[in-house]
mmCIF file of C-alpha atoms in Angstrom:
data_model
loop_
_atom_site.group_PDB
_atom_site.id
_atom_site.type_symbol
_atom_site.label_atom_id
_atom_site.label_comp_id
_atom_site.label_asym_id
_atom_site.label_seq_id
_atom_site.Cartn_x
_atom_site.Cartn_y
_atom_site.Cartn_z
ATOM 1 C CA UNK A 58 -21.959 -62.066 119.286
ATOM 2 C CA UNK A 59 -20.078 -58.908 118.789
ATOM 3 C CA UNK A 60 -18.021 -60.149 115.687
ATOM 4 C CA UNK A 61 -21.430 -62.034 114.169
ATOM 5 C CA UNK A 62 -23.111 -58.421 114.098
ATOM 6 C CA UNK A 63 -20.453 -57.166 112.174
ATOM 7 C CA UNK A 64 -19.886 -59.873 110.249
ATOM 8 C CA UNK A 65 -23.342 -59.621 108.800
ATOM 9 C CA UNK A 66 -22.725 -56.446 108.380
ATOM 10 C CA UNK A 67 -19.781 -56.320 106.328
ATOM 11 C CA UNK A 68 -21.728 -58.754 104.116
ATOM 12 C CA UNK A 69 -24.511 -57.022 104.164
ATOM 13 C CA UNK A 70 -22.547 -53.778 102.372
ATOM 14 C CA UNK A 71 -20.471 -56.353 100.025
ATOM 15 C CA UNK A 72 -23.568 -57.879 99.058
ATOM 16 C CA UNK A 73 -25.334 -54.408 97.994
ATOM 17 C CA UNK A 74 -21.787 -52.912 96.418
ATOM 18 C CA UNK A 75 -22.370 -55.949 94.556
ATOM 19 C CA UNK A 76 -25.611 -55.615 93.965
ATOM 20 C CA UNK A 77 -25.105 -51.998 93.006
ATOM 21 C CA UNK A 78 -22.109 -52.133 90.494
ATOM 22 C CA UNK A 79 -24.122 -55.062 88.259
ATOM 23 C CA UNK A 80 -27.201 -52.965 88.450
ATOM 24 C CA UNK A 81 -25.628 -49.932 87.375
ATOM 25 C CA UNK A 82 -24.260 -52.114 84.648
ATOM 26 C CA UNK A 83 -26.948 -53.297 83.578
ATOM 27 C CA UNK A 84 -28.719 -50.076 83.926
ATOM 28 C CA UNK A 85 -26.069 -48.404 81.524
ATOM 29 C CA UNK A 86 -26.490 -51.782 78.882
ATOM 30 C CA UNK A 87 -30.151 -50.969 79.297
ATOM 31 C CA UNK A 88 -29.561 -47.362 78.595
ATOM 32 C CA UNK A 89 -27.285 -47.999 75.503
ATOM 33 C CA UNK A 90 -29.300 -50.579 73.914
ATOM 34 C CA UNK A 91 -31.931 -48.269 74.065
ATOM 35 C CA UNK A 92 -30.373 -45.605 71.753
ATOM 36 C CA UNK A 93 -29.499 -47.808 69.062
ATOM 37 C CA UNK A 94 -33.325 -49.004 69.387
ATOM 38 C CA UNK A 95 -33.925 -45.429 68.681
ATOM 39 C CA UNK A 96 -31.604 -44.083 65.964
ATOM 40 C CA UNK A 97 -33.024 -47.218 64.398
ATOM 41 C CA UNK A 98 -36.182 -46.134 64.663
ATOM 42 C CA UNK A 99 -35.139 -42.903 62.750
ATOM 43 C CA UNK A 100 -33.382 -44.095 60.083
ATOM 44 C CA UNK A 101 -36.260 -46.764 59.711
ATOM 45 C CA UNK A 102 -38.687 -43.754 58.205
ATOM 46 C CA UNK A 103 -35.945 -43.630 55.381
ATOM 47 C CA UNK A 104 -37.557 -41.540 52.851
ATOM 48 C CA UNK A 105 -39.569 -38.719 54.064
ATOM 49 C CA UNK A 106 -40.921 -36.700 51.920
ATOM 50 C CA UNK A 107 -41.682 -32.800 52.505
ATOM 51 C CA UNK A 108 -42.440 -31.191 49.273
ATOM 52 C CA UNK A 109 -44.309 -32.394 46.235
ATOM 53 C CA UNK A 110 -43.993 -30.614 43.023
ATOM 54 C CA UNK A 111 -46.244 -31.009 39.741
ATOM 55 C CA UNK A 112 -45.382 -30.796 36.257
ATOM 56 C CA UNK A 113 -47.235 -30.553 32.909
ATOM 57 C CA UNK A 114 -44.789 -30.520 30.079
ATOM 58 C CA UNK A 115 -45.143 -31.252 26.338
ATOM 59 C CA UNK A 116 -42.219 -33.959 25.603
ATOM 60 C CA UNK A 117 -41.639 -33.801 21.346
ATOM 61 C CA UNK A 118 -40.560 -37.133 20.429
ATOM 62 C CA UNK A 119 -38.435 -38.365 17.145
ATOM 63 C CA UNK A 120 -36.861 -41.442 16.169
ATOM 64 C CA UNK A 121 -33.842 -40.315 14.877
ATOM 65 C CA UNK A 122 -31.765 -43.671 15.620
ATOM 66 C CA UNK A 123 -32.500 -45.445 12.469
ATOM 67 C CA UNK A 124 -31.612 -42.468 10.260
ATOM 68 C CA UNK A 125 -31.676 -44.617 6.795
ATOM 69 C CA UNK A 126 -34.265 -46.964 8.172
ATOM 70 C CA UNK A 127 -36.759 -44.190 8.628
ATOM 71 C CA UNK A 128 -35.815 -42.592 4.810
ATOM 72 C CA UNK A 129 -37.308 -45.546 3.246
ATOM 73 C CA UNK A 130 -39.630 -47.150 5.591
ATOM 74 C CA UNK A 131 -40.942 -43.259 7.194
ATOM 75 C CA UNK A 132 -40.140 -41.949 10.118
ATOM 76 C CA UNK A 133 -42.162 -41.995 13.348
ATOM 77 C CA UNK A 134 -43.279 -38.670 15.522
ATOM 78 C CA UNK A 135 -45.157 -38.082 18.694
ATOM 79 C CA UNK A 136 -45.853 -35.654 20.915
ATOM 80 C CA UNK A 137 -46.097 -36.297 24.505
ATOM 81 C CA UNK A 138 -48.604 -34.565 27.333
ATOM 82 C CA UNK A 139 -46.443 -35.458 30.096
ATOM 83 C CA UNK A 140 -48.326 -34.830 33.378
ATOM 84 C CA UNK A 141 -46.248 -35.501 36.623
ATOM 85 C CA UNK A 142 -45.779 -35.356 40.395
ATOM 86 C CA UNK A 143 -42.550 -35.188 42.241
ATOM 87 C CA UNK A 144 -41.946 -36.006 45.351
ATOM 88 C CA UNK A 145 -39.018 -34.171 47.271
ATOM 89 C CA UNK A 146 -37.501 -35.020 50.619
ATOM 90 C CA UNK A 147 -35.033 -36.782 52.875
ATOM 91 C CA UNK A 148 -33.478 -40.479 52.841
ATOM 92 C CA UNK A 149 -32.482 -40.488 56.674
ATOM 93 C CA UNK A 150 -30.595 -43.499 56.282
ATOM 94 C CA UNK A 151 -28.118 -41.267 54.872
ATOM 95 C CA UNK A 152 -27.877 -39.601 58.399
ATOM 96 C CA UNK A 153 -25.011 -39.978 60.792
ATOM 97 C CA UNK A 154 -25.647 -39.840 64.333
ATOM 98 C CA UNK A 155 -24.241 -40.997 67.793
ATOM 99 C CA UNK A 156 -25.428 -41.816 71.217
ATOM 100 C CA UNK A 157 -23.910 -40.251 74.614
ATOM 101 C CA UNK A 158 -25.609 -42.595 77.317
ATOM 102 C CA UNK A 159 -24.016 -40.601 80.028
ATOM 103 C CA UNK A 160 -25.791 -37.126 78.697
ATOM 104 C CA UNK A 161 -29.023 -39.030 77.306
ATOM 105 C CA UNK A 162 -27.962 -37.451 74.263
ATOM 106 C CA UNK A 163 -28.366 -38.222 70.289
ATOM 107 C CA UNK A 164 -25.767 -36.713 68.495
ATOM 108 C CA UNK A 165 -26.708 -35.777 64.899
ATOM 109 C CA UNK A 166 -23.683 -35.048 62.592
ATOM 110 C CA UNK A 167 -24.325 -35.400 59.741
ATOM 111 C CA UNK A 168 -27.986 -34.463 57.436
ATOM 112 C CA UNK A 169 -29.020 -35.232 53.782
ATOM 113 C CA UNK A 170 -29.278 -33.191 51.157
ATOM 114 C CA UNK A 171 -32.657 -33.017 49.339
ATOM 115 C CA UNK A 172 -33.140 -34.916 46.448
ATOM 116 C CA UNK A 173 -35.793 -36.568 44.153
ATOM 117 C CA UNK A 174 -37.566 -39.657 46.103
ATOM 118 C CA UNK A 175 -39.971 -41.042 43.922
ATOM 119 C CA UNK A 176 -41.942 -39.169 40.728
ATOM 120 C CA UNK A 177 -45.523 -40.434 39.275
ATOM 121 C CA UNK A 178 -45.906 -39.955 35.861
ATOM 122 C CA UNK A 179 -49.250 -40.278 33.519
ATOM 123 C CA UNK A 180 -48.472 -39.501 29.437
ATOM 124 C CA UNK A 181 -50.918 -38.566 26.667
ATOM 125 C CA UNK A 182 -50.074 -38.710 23.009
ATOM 126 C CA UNK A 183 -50.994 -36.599 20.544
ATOM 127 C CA UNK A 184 -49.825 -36.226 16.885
ATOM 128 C CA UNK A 185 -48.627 -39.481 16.930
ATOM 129 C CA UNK A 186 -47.303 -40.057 13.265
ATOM 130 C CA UNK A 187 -45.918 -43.562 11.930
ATOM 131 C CA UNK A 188 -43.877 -44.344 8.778
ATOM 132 C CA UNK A 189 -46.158 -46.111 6.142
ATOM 133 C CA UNK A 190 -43.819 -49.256 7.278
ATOM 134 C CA UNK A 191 -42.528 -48.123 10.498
ATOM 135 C CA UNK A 192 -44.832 -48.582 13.039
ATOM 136 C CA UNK A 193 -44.857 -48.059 16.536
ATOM 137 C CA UNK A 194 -43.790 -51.147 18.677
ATOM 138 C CA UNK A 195 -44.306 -51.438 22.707
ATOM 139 C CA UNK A 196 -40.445 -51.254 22.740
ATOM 140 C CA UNK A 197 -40.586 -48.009 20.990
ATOM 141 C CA UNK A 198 -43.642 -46.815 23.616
ATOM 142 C CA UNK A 199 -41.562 -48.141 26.450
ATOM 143 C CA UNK A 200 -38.267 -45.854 25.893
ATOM 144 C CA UNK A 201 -40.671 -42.878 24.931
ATOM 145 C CA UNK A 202 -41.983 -43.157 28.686
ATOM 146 C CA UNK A 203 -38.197 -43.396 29.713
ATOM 147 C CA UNK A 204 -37.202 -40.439 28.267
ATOM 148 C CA UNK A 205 -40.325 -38.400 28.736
ATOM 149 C CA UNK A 206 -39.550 -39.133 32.474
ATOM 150 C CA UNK A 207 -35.756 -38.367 32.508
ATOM 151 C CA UNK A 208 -37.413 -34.955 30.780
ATOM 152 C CA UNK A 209 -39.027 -34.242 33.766
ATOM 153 C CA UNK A 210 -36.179 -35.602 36.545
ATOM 154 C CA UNK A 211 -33.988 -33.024 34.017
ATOM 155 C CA UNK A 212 -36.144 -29.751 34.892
ATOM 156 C CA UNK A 213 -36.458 -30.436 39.071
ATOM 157 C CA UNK A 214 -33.067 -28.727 40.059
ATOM 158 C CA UNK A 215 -34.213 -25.637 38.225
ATOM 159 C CA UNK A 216 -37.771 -26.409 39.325
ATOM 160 C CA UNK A 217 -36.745 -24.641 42.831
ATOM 161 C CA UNK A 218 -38.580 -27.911 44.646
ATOM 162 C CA UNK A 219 -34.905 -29.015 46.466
ATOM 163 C CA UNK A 220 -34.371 -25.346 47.438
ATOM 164 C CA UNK A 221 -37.983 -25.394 49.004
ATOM 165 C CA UNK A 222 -37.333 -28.924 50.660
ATOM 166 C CA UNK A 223 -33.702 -27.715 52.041
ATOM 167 C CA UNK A 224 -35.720 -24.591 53.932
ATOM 168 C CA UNK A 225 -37.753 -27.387 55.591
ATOM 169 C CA UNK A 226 -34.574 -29.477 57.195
ATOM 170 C CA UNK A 227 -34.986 -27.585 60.531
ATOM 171 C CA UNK A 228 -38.642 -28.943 60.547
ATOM 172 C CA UNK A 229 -37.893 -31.927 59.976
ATOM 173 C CA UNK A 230 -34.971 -32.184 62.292
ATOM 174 C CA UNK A 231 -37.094 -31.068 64.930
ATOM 175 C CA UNK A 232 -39.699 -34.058 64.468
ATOM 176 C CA UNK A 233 -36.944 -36.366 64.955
ATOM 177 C CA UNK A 234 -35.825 -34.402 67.960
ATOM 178 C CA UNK A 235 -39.237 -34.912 69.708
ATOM 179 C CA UNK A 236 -39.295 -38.748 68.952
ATOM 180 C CA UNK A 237 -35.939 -38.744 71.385
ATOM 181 C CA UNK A 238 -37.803 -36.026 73.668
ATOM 182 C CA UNK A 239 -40.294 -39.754 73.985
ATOM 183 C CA UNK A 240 -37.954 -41.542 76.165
ATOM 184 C CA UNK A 241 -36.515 -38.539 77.682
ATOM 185 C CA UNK A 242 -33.447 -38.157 75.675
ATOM 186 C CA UNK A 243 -32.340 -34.567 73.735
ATOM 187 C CA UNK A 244 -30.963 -34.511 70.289
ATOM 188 C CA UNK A 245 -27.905 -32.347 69.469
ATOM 189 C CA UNK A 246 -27.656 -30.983 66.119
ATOM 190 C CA UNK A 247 -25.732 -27.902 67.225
ATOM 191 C CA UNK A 248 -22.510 -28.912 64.658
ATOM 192 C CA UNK A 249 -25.186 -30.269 62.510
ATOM 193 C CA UNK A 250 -23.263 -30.573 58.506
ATOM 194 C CA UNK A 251 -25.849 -30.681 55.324
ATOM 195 C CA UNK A 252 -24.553 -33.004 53.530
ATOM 196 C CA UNK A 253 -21.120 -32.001 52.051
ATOM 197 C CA UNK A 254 -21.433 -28.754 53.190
ATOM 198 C CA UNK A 255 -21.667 -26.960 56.717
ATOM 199 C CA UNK A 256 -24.923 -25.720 57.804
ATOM 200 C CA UNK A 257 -24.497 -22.176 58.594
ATOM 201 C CA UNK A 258 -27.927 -21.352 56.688
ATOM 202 C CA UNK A 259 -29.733 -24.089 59.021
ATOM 203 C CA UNK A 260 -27.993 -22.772 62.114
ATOM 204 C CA UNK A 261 -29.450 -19.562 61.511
ATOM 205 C CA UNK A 262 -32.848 -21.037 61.471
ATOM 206 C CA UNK A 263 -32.320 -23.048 64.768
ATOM 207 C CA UNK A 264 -31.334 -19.442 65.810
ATOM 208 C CA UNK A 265 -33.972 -17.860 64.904
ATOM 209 C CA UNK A 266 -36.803 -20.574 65.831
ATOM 210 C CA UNK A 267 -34.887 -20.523 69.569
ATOM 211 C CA UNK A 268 -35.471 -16.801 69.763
ATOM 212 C CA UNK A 269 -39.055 -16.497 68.962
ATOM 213 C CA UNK A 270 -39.831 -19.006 71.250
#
């Protein structure tokens, strides 16, 4: 009777280290599918945009391709009201990131630079002069748009808009930090790198924001 109690009861603690090394196996699968779920679910905003800039411009446009075309059949002029709107942000699939399932911990590495996302563009023409046999064609119309636009994308890095949307990094790191905060994870950004270049001016800001809280 003796050696049936213990029997039982040496299968009883086999039975729950068993029971206990496949659950905490499964609990750690569990744990580390769940990350990738998650730094899925932040690269899957891809482009977020956090500054919006608009332009009015007057583009001057003259067909100067076709120099002896245009002496005998007239040359062609327009100018161009360009009026736009540019939209400035983040591509977070650009972002490199980790998971630590022991820590709960999302380890971001790596951060985009700002750059132009999308830009809406509506043009007006004025002064619009054709040669007496040189009309304008929708060809012609269709590469004015193209390089009224490329006008525009020209003047954004002097336009201060990516300076304004790299101040706003920390902000947006910190959204994605409280989508982890949802399932009780933390995200590190602590040796967080801007692009090609090291964040000291966004560590100052974590700094900063820490202090005043």
């Amino acid at each position: 009777m003796e050696l049936l109690f213990i029997g039982l009861a040496a299968g009883a603690i086999v039975a729950y280290l068993i029971y206990s090394f496949f659950n905490k196996s499964k609990k750690k699968e569990k744990e580390q599918q769940q990350s990738v779920v998650l730094m899925e679910k932040i690269r899957a905003v891809c482009k977020f945009i956090t500054v919006e800039g608009d332009f009015s411009e007057i583009y001057h446009y003259a067909n100067v391709k076709d120099k002896w075309l245009n002496l005998f059949l007239g040359s062609k002029k327009a100018l161009v009201l360009i009026e736009a709107k540019a939209h400035i942000g983040f591509d977070l699939t650009k972002i490199k990131m980790n998971s630590d399932v022991e820590k709960k911990t999302i380890i971001l590495s790596n951060f985009p630079l700002p750059e132009l996302l999308s830009i809406e563009t509506d043009f007006k023409y004025y002064d619009k002069k054709e040669g007496w046999a040189n009309p304008f064609t929708s060809s012609d119309l269709t590469d004015i748009n193209k390089e009224a636009k490329q006008y525009i994308v020209e003047k954004i890095p002097n336009s201060g808009l990516l300076n304004e949307a790299s101040n706003q990094a920390l902000e947006t790191i910190q959204l994605m930090e409280k989508l982890v905060e949802t399932i009780n994870w933390k995200l590190d950004y602590s040796s967080l790198e801007m692009g090609t270049s090291t964040a000291t001016p966004l560590q100052d800001k974590r700094k900063d924001t820490l202090e005043n809280q």
